Coordinates of C-alpha atoms in Angstrom, one line a residue:
M1 CA 0.0 0.0 0.0
K2 CA 1.3 3.4 -0.9
I3 CA 1.0 6.0 1.9
L4 CA 1.1 9.8 1.6
L5 CA 1.7 12.2 4.5
V6 CA 0.6 15.8 4.0
N7 CA 1.4 19.1 5.7
P8 CA -1.2 21.6 4.6
P9 CA -0.4 24.9 2.8
S10 CA 0.4 28.1 4.7
R11 CA 1.1 31.6 3.6
S12 CA 3.7 32.1 6.4
P13 CA 7.1 32.6 4.7
Q14 CA 9.0 30.6 7.3
P15 CA 8.0 26.9 7.0
V16 CA 8.8 24.7 10.0
I17 CA 9.5 21.0 9.4
P18 CA 6.5 19.0 10.7
L19 CA 8.4 16.7 13.1
G20 CA 5.2 14.8 13.9
L21 CA 5.0 13.6 10.2
A22 CA 8.7 12.8 10.3
Y23 CA 8.2 10.5 13.2
L24 CA 5.2 8.8 11.5
A25 CA 7.1 8.4 8.3
A26 CA 10.0 6.8 10.2
A27 CA 7.7 4.4 12.0
L28 CA 6.0 3.4 8.7
E29 CA 9.3 2.8 6.9
A30 CA 10.6 0.8 9.9
A31 CA 7.5 -1.4 9.4
G32 CA 8.4 -1.9 5.8
E33 CA 5.8 0.5 4.2
R34 CA 6.2 2.7 1.2
V35 CA 5.9 6.4 2.3
Q36 CA 5.8 9.7 0.5
V37 CA 5.7 13.1 2.1
L38 CA 4.2 16.3 0.7
D39 CA 5.0 19.4 2.7
A40 CA 2.7 21.9 0.9
W41 CA 3.9 24.7 3.2
A42 CA 7.6 24.1 2.4
E43 CA 6.8 23.8 -1.3
R44 CA 4.8 27.1 -1.2
F45 CA 1.8 25.3 -2.7
S46 CA -1.6 26.9 -2.9
L47 CA -4.6 24.6 -2.7
P48 CA -4.9 24.4 -6.5
D49 CA -1.1 23.6 -6.6
L50 CA -1.8 20.8 -4.1
E51 CA -4.6 19.4 -6.3
R52 CA -2.4 19.4 -9.4
W53 CA 0.4 17.6 -7.5
L54 CA -2.0 15.0 -6.2
A55 CA -3.5 14.4 -9.7
R56 CA 0.0 13.8 -11.1
H57 CA 1.4 11.6 -8.3
G58 CA -1.5 9.5 -7.0
P59 CA -3.2 7.3 -6.1
W60 CA -2.5 6.2 -2.5
G61 CA -4.2 3.7 -0.2
L62 CA -3.9 5.9 2.9
I63 CA -3.3 9.7 3.2
G64 CA -2.5 11.3 6.5
V65 CA -2.9 15.0 7.2
T66 CA -1.5 16.9 10.2
I67 CA -3.8 19.6 11.6
M68 CA -2.9 21.9 14.4
A69 CA -5.5 24.0 16.3
P70 CA -4.8 27.2 14.4
T71 CA -4.8 25.5 11.0
W72 CA -8.1 23.6 11.2
E73 CA -9.7 25.5 8.3
V74 CA -6.9 25.1 5.8
G75 CA -6.5 21.5 7.1
R76 CA -10.2 20.8 6.3
E77 CA -9.8 22.4 2.8
T78 CA -6.7 20.2 2.3
V79 CA -8.7 17.0 3.2
Q80 CA -11.4 18.0 0.7
A81 CA -8.9 18.6 -2.0
I82 CA -7.4 15.2 -1.4
R83 CA -10.8 13.6 -1.6
R84 CA -11.5 15.2 -4.9
Q85 CA -8.2 13.9 -6.4
V86 CA -7.9 10.6 -4.6
P87 CA -11.4 9.4 -4.2
G88 CA -10.4 5.8 -3.4
G89 CA -7.9 6.6 -0.7
A90 CA -8.6 6.5 3.1
I91 CA -7.9 9.8 4.9
I92 CA -6.7 10.0 8.5
I93 CA -6.0 13.3 10.4
G94 CA -3.8 13.7 13.4
G95 CA -2.3 16.6 15.4
T96 CA -3.5 18.8 18.2
Y97 CA -6.9 19.7 16.8
P98 CA -8.2 16.1 16.1
S99 CA -6.6 14.9 19.3
A100 CA -8.6 17.4 21.3
L101 CA -11.9 17.4 19.2
P102 CA -11.9 14.3 17.0
E103 CA -15.7 13.9 16.8
D104 CA -16.1 17.6 16.0
A105 CA -13.5 17.4 13.3
M106 CA -15.1 14.4 11.6
A107 CA -18.6 15.7 12.0
A108 CA -17.5 19.0 10.3
C109 CA -15.7 17.3 7.4
A110 CA -17.4 14.2 5.8
E111 CA -14.3 13.5 3.8
I112 CA -12.3 12.4 6.8
D113 CA -12.4 8.6 7.4
F114 CA -10.2 8.4 10.5
A115 CA -8.8 10.6 13.3
A116 CA -5.9 9.8 15.5
I117 CA -5.9 10.7 19.2
G118 CA -2.5 11.3 20.8
E119 CA 0.8 9.9 19.7
G120 CA 0.4 8.1 16.4
D121 CA 3.7 6.3 15.9
Q122 CA 2.2 2.8 16.4
L123 CA -1.4 3.7 15.6
I124 CA -0.7 4.5 11.9
V125 CA 1.2 1.2 11.5
D126 CA -1.7 -0.7 13.0
L127 CA -4.1 1.1 10.7
V128 CA -2.2 0.3 7.6
R129 CA -2.1 -3.4 8.5
S130 CA -5.8 -3.3 9.3
L131 CA -6.7 -1.7 6.0
R132 CA -4.5 -4.3 4.1
T133 CA -5.4 -7.5 6.0
G134 CA -8.3 -6.8 8.3
T135 CA -6.1 -7.5 11.3
P136 CA -6.2 -5.8 13.8
A137 CA -9.9 -4.9 13.5
L138 CA -10.5 -1.1 13.5
S139 CA -12.3 -1.5 16.9
A140 CA -9.1 -3.0 18.3
I141 CA -6.8 0.0 17.5
P142 CA -6.4 2.2 20.6
G143 CA -6.7 5.9 20.0
L144 CA -8.5 5.5 16.6
V145 CA -11.7 7.4 15.8
Y146 CA -13.6 6.1 12.7
R147 CA -16.9 6.0 11.0
T148 CA -19.4 3.2 11.3
P149 CA -22.9 2.7 9.6
T150 CA -24.4 4.1 12.9
G151 CA -22.1 7.1 13.4
I152 CA -18.6 8.0 14.6
R153 CA -16.9 5.6 17.0
R154 CA -14.1 6.5 19.4
N155 CA -11.9 3.7 20.6
P156 CA -10.3 3.8 24.1
G157 CA -7.1 5.8 24.3
R158 CA -3.6 4.5 23.5
G159 CA -0.8 4.6 26.0
L160 CA 2.0 7.0 25.5
V161 CA 5.3 6.0 23.9
R162 CA 7.4 5.1 27.0
H163 CA 10.9 4.8 25.6
L164 CA 11.7 7.5 23.1
D165 CA 15.1 6.0 22.5
H166 CA 13.4 3.0 20.8
L167 CA 11.9 5.2 18.1
P168 CA 13.6 5.1 14.7
M169 CA 15.6 8.2 13.6
L170 CA 13.4 10.7 11.8
A171 CA 12.8 10.3 8.1
W172 CA 14.8 13.4 7.1
H173 CA 15.3 12.1 3.6
L174 CA 11.6 12.5 2.8
F175 CA 11.6 16.3 3.5
P176 CA 13.0 19.3 1.6
L177 CA 15.4 20.3 4.4
K178 CA 16.8 23.3 2.5
R179 CA 13.4 24.9 2.4
Y180 CA 13.0 25.1 6.2
I181 CA 14.1 28.7 6.9
P182 CA 13.6 29.8 10.5
H183 CA 12.3 33.3 11.3
P184 CA 14.7 35.8 12.8
P185 CA 16.6 35.7 15.0
Y186 CA 17.1 31.9 14.8
R187 CA 18.8 31.6 11.5
L188 CA 22.6 31.9 11.8
L189 CA 23.6 29.5 9.1
R190 CA 22.0 28.2 5.9
S191 CA 22.2 24.5 7.1
F192 CA 19.6 24.4 9.8
A193 CA 17.4 21.7 11.5
T194 CA 14.9 21.6 14.3
L195 CA 14.7 18.8 16.8
I196 CA 12.5 17.7 19.7
T197 CA 14.1 15.4 22.3
S198 CA 11.2 15.0 24.7
R199 CA 7.5 14.5 24.8
G200 CA 4.8 15.5 27.3
C201 CA 4.9 18.5 29.7
P202 CA 4.6 18.2 33.5
F203 CA 3.4 21.8 33.9
H204 CA -0.2 23.0 33.6
C205 CA -0.2 26.4 31.9
I206 CA -3.8 27.3 31.3
Y207 CA -3.5 28.2 27.6
C208 CA -1.5 25.2 26.4
T209 CA -2.9 22.0 24.9
K210 CA -1.4 18.6 25.8
A211 CA -3.9 16.7 23.7
V212 CA -1.2 14.7 21.8
S213 CA 1.6 13.9 24.3
G214 CA -0.1 14.5 27.7
S215 CA 1.5 15.5 31.0
D216 CA 3.9 12.5 31.4
F217 CA 7.3 14.0 30.7
R218 CA 9.6 11.6 28.8
V219 CA 13.1 12.4 27.3
Q220 CA 15.6 10.9 24.9
G221 CA 18.9 9.9 26.3
V222 CA 22.0 11.8 25.5
P223 CA 23.5 9.0 23.3
R224 CA 20.3 8.9 21.2
I225 CA 20.4 12.7 20.7
L226 CA 24.0 12.6 19.7
E227 CA 23.2 9.8 17.2
E228 CA 20.6 12.0 15.5
L229 CA 22.9 15.1 15.5
R230 CA 25.8 13.1 14.0
H231 CA 23.4 11.8 11.3
L232 CA 22.2 15.3 10.5
S233 CA 25.8 16.7 10.4
R234 CA 27.4 13.9 8.3
T235 CA 24.5 13.1 6.0
Y236 CA 22.9 16.6 5.4
G237 CA 25.7 19.0 6.4
I238 CA 23.6 20.5 9.2
K239 CA 25.6 23.0 11.2
Q240 CA 22.9 24.6 13.3
V241 CA 20.1 23.1 15.4
H242 CA 17.2 24.5 17.3
F243 CA 15.8 22.3 20.1
Y244 CA 12.0 22.9 20.1
D245 CA 11.3 21.1 23.3
D246 CA 9.1 23.1 25.7
D247 CA 12.0 23.1 28.2
F248 CA 15.2 21.7 26.8
P249 CA 17.3 22.1 30.0
R250 CA 15.0 19.8 31.9
P251 CA 16.0 17.5 33.5
R252 CA 19.1 19.3 34.6
H253 CA 21.4 16.2 34.8
R254 CA 20.6 15.3 31.2
L255 CA 21.4 18.9 30.0
L256 CA 24.8 18.8 31.8
E257 CA 25.6 15.4 30.3
F258 CA 24.5 16.5 26.9
C259 CA 26.7 19.6 27.0
R260 CA 29.7 17.7 28.1
T261 CA 29.2 14.9 25.6
L262 CA 28.6 17.3 22.7
R263 CA 31.7 19.2 23.5
Q264 CA 33.8 16.0 23.6
S265 CA 32.2 14.8 20.3
G266 CA 33.8 17.6 18.3
L267 CA 30.6 18.0 16.2
P268 CA 30.7 21.5 14.7
L269 CA 27.2 22.6 15.8
L270 CA 25.7 25.9 16.9
W271 CA 22.4 25.4 18.8
S272 CA 19.6 27.3 20.5
C273 CA 16.7 26.1 22.6
V274 CA 13.5 27.0 24.5
A275 CA 13.6 27.0 28.3
R276 CA 11.5 27.8 31.4
V277 CA 13.0 30.5 33.6
D278 CA 13.2 28.2 36.5
S279 CA 15.3 25.6 34.6
V280 CA 18.6 27.6 34.4
D281 CA 21.3 28.6 36.8
E282 CA 24.9 29.7 36.5
E283 CA 26.3 26.3 35.9
V284 CA 23.7 25.3 33.3
V285 CA 24.1 28.4 31.2
R286 CA 27.9 28.2 31.5
E287 CA 27.9 24.6 30.2
M288 CA 25.5 25.5 27.5
K289 CA 27.7 28.3 26.2
A290 CA 30.7 26.1 26.3
A291 CA 28.9 23.4 24.2
G292 CA 27.9 25.8 21.4
C293 CA 24.6 27.2 22.5
W294 CA 24.2 30.8 21.4
L295 CA 20.6 31.7 22.4
I296 CA 17.9 30.7 24.9
A297 CA 14.3 31.6 24.3
F298 CA 12.4 32.1 27.6
G299 CA 8.7 32.1 28.1
V300 CA 8.1 35.2 30.3
E301 CA 4.4 35.7 29.3
S302 CA 3.4 38.5 31.8
G303 CA 4.9 41.2 34.0
S304 CA 2.1 40.7 36.5
Q305 CA 2.6 38.0 39.2
A306 CA -1.2 37.8 39.6
I307 CA -1.6 37.0 35.9
L308 CA 1.2 34.4 36.0
D309 CA -0.4 32.7 39.0
R310 CA -3.8 32.7 37.3
A311 CA -2.2 31.2 34.2
L312 CA -0.7 28.4 36.4
K313 CA 2.8 29.3 35.2
G314 CA 4.5 28.1 38.4
Y315 CA 7.3 30.6 38.6
T316 CA 7.9 34.1 40.0
L317 CA 9.0 37.4 38.5
A318 CA 12.1 37.1 40.6
Q319 CA 13.0 33.9 38.8
V320 CA 12.3 35.6 35.5
R321 CA 14.8 38.4 36.3
R322 CA 17.4 35.9 37.6
A323 CA 17.2 33.7 34.5
F324 CA 17.8 36.6 32.1
A325 CA 20.7 38.0 34.4
V326 CA 22.6 34.7 34.5
T327 CA 22.1 34.0 30.8
R328 CA 23.4 37.4 29.9
Q329 CA 26.4 37.0 32.2
A330 CA 27.3 33.7 30.5
G331 CA 27.4 35.5 27.1
L332 CA 24.3 34.0 25.6
Q333 CA 21.7 35.9 23.7
T334 CA 18.1 35.8 24.9
L335 CA 14.7 35.9 23.3
G336 CA 11.8 36.8 25.5
Y337 CA 8.3 35.4 24.7
F338 CA 5.5 37.6 26.0
M339 CA 1.7 37.2 25.9
A340 CA -1.2 39.6 25.8
G341 CA -4.8 38.8 26.8
L342 CA -4.2 36.2 29.5
P343 CA -7.1 35.7 32.0
G344 CA -7.4 38.8 34.2
E345 CA -5.5 41.0 31.7
T346 CA -6.2 44.7 32.0
R347 CA -4.6 47.8 30.5
E348 CA -2.6 48.1 33.7
T349 CA -1.2 44.5 33.6
L350 CA -0.4 44.9 29.9
E351 CA 1.6 48.0 30.7
Q352 CA 3.4 46.0 33.5
T353 CA 4.4 43.4 30.9
V354 CA 5.7 46.0 28.4
R355 CA 7.7 47.6 31.2
L356 CA 9.2 44.2 32.2
S357 CA 10.2 43.6 28.6
L358 CA 12.1 46.9 28.6
E359 CA 13.6 46.2 32.0
L360 CA 14.9 42.7 31.1
D361 CA 16.1 44.1 27.8
P362 CA 16.5 40.7 26.0
D363 CA 18.2 40.7 22.6
Y364 CA 14.9 40.0 21.0
V365 CA 11.2 39.8 22.0
S366 CA 8.2 38.0 20.5
W367 CA 4.6 38.7 21.5
S368 CA 1.6 36.5 21.0
I369 CA -2.1 36.9 21.8
T370 CA -3.9 34.4 24.1
A371 CA -6.0 32.1 21.9
L372 CA -8.5 29.4 23.0
Y373 CA -6.8 26.3 21.7
P374 CA -8.8 23.1 21.9
G375 CA -7.4 20.8 24.6
S376 CA -6.3 23.6 26.8
R377 CA -7.9 24.4 30.2
L378 CA -8.7 27.8 28.9
H379 CA -10.7 26.4 26.0
E380 CA -12.6 24.1 28.3
Q381 CA -13.5 27.0 30.7
A382 CA -14.7 29.0 27.7
R383 CA -16.9 26.1 26.5
E384 CA -18.4 25.9 30.0
Q385 CA -19.1 29.6 30.1
W386 CA -20.7 29.5 26.6
S387 CA -22.8 26.4 27.5
S388 CA -25.7 28.6 28.5
H389 CA -25.4 30.6 25.3
P390 CA -28.2 29.9 22.8
G391 CA -25.5 28.6 20.4
G392 CA -24.0 26.3 23.0
P393 CA -20.3 25.5 23.2
G394 CA -20.2 25.1 19.4
H395 CA -20.8 28.8 19.2
L396 CA -17.1 29.4 20.0
P397 CA -15.4 30.8 16.9
R398 CA -13.8 28.3 14.6
F399 CA -10.0 28.3 14.2
G400 CA -8.3 29.6 11.2
V401 CA -4.6 30.5 10.7
S402 CA -3.4 32.7 13.6
S403 CA -3.5 36.4 13.0
Q404 CA -1.4 37.1 16.0
S405 CA 1.8 36.7 13.9
P406 CA 2.8 39.6 11.6
Y407 CA 3.6 36.9 9.0
A408 CA 0.3 35.0 9.1
H409 CA -3.3 35.5 8.0
G410 CA -6.7 34.4 9.1
H411 CA -8.2 34.3 12.6
V412 CA -8.2 32.5 15.9
A413 CA -10.7 32.5 18.8
L414 CA -9.1 35.1 21.1
L415 CA -9.8 35.5 24.8
E416 CA -11.6 38.8 25.4
E417 CA -12.3 38.8 29.1
N418 CA -11.6 42.5 29.9
L419 CA -10.2 43.9 26.7
P420 CA -11.5 43.6 23.1
A421 CA -9.3 41.7 20.6
A422 CA -8.7 44.9 18.5
E423 CA -7.3 46.7 21.5
I424 CA -5.1 43.8 22.5
Q425 CA -3.7 43.5 18.9
A426 CA -3.0 47.3 18.9
A427 CA -1.3 47.0 22.3
V428 CA 1.0 44.2 21.0
A429 CA 2.0 46.3 17.9
A430 CA 2.7 49.2 20.3
A431 CA 4.8 46.9 22.5
Y432 CA 6.9 45.9 19.5
R433 CA 7.5 49.6 18.6
R434 CA 8.4 50.6 22.2
F435 CA 11.0 47.8 22.3
Y436 CA 12.6 47.6 18.9
L437 CA 12.4 51.3 17.9
R438 CA 14.3 52.6 21.0
P439 CA 17.3 54.7 19.7
G440 CA 19.7 52.8 22.0
Y441 CA 18.4 49.4 20.8
L442 CA 18.7 50.5 17.2
L443 CA 22.3 51.6 17.7
R444 CA 23.2 48.2 19.4
F445 CA 21.1 46.0 17.0
P446 CA 23.9 45.4 14.4
S447 CA 26.3 44.3 17.1
K448 CA 23.9 41.4 17.9
W449 CA 24.3 39.9 14.4
Q450 CA 26.6 36.8 14.5
T451 CA 26.7 35.9 10.8
L452 CA 25.9 37.5 7.4
T453 CA 23.1 35.0 6.9
Q454 CA 21.5 36.2 10.1
A455 CA 21.9 39.9 9.1
L456 CA 20.3 39.2 5.7
S457 CA 17.3 37.3 7.4
F458 CA 16.7 40.4 9.5
F459 CA 16.8 42.7 6.5
K460 CA 14.4 40.4 4.5
A461 CA 11.8 40.2 7.3
G462 CA 12.3 43.7 8.6
G463 CA 10.1 45.5 6.0
D464 CA 7.1 43.2 6.5
F465 CA 7.5 43.5 10.3
L466 CA 7.6 47.3 10.3
R467 CA 4.6 47.5 8.0
W468 CA 2.7 45.3 10.4
V469 CA 3.5 47.1 13.6
W470 CA 2.7 50.5 12.1
S471 CA -0.5 49.2 10.5
R472 CA -1.8 48.2 13.9
G473 CA -1.0 51.5 15.5

């Protein structure tokens, strides 16, 4: 059976490799299956482009489509395009949206045959065998949602993958690696890759969804990470990696072992990562710097301790300040992530957050607007609040491509507890202007560039960014 895995189109100019599809492709190939991947985002395909490609390269027995919460609408259009061009193929969707709302997704799109809940590494292998031989029966595949003559059936959930080291290496050869261009400031070199070395999150931030990998935190061992890095370096010439884990320095002992082992390996890699502010200290950042790390992106979110507490962040503003201080002292650059519109947000708390961003003075800032992502506590609370509305929970706005990014289009369901969405969006644009257009920052900005490639990426994106922040003012 021929299998196709699809990443839907997007108008964002910085495509990100769909690591979930790379894991599924690896699992299928390890099981002896024939797999193709079409990353329509990386290929810059429109929906008509997608249909023409499908008409030329099909058919397939099974087509899998990844759909995240903000990309539901384009994901549904992608499924419908696939059905028009591959009428005989079975279609399965996976990702955060179907994991959180599988019945809703299938009810809203008749072209979907199956939905996967949670981690699909083994589920998709079981499904292929079932479609080919009838064994196992569809009803015996944990985590599968499927159609029956009497309606949509949801099987009991599947356990999480316990040992990440046992998973095959990602199917990098099926993806156009040179097309994955990270947005500024991440791109230092042309040869770039993204990795995730853990699954699950033990924290309980109110706005995050854990519909796919749950709360059980699991990590790859250092030897397994080094094996993947050597493969990327030797086979594809990768010289820069960004670890997209929610909190790469956790657990601390693994981080220290990783840094020392990477240093001893002699691999010529620059790397960056995302971290919680309570996961770093002087020793951690010193070892990271010595092992080739150049930037840490910290989730700060708010300058109000009351907002952080209500969002269940689990850290203090004192820890925020300390994390940025020790990271700067170690000679690492910092990116601060901030959010607007969290529960309890007011004009006063927004101003506190802007002032904190100026006080911390990271090398770069990135703002987002709180969205009601399915599978998050915030989304569930909103559904409960809307349950008495004549439209019921389904009256919550549908998800399109996030408009909170200056490089994206569409809409999301935004939280408007105290402030209207238009005011929040204007406040975010103003926060960008107050940070990036400071005369002192503009004078220092060129000194932050580490390579010509990075400088060119800033110039390329700068015009669009400036137009966006001024258009919202």
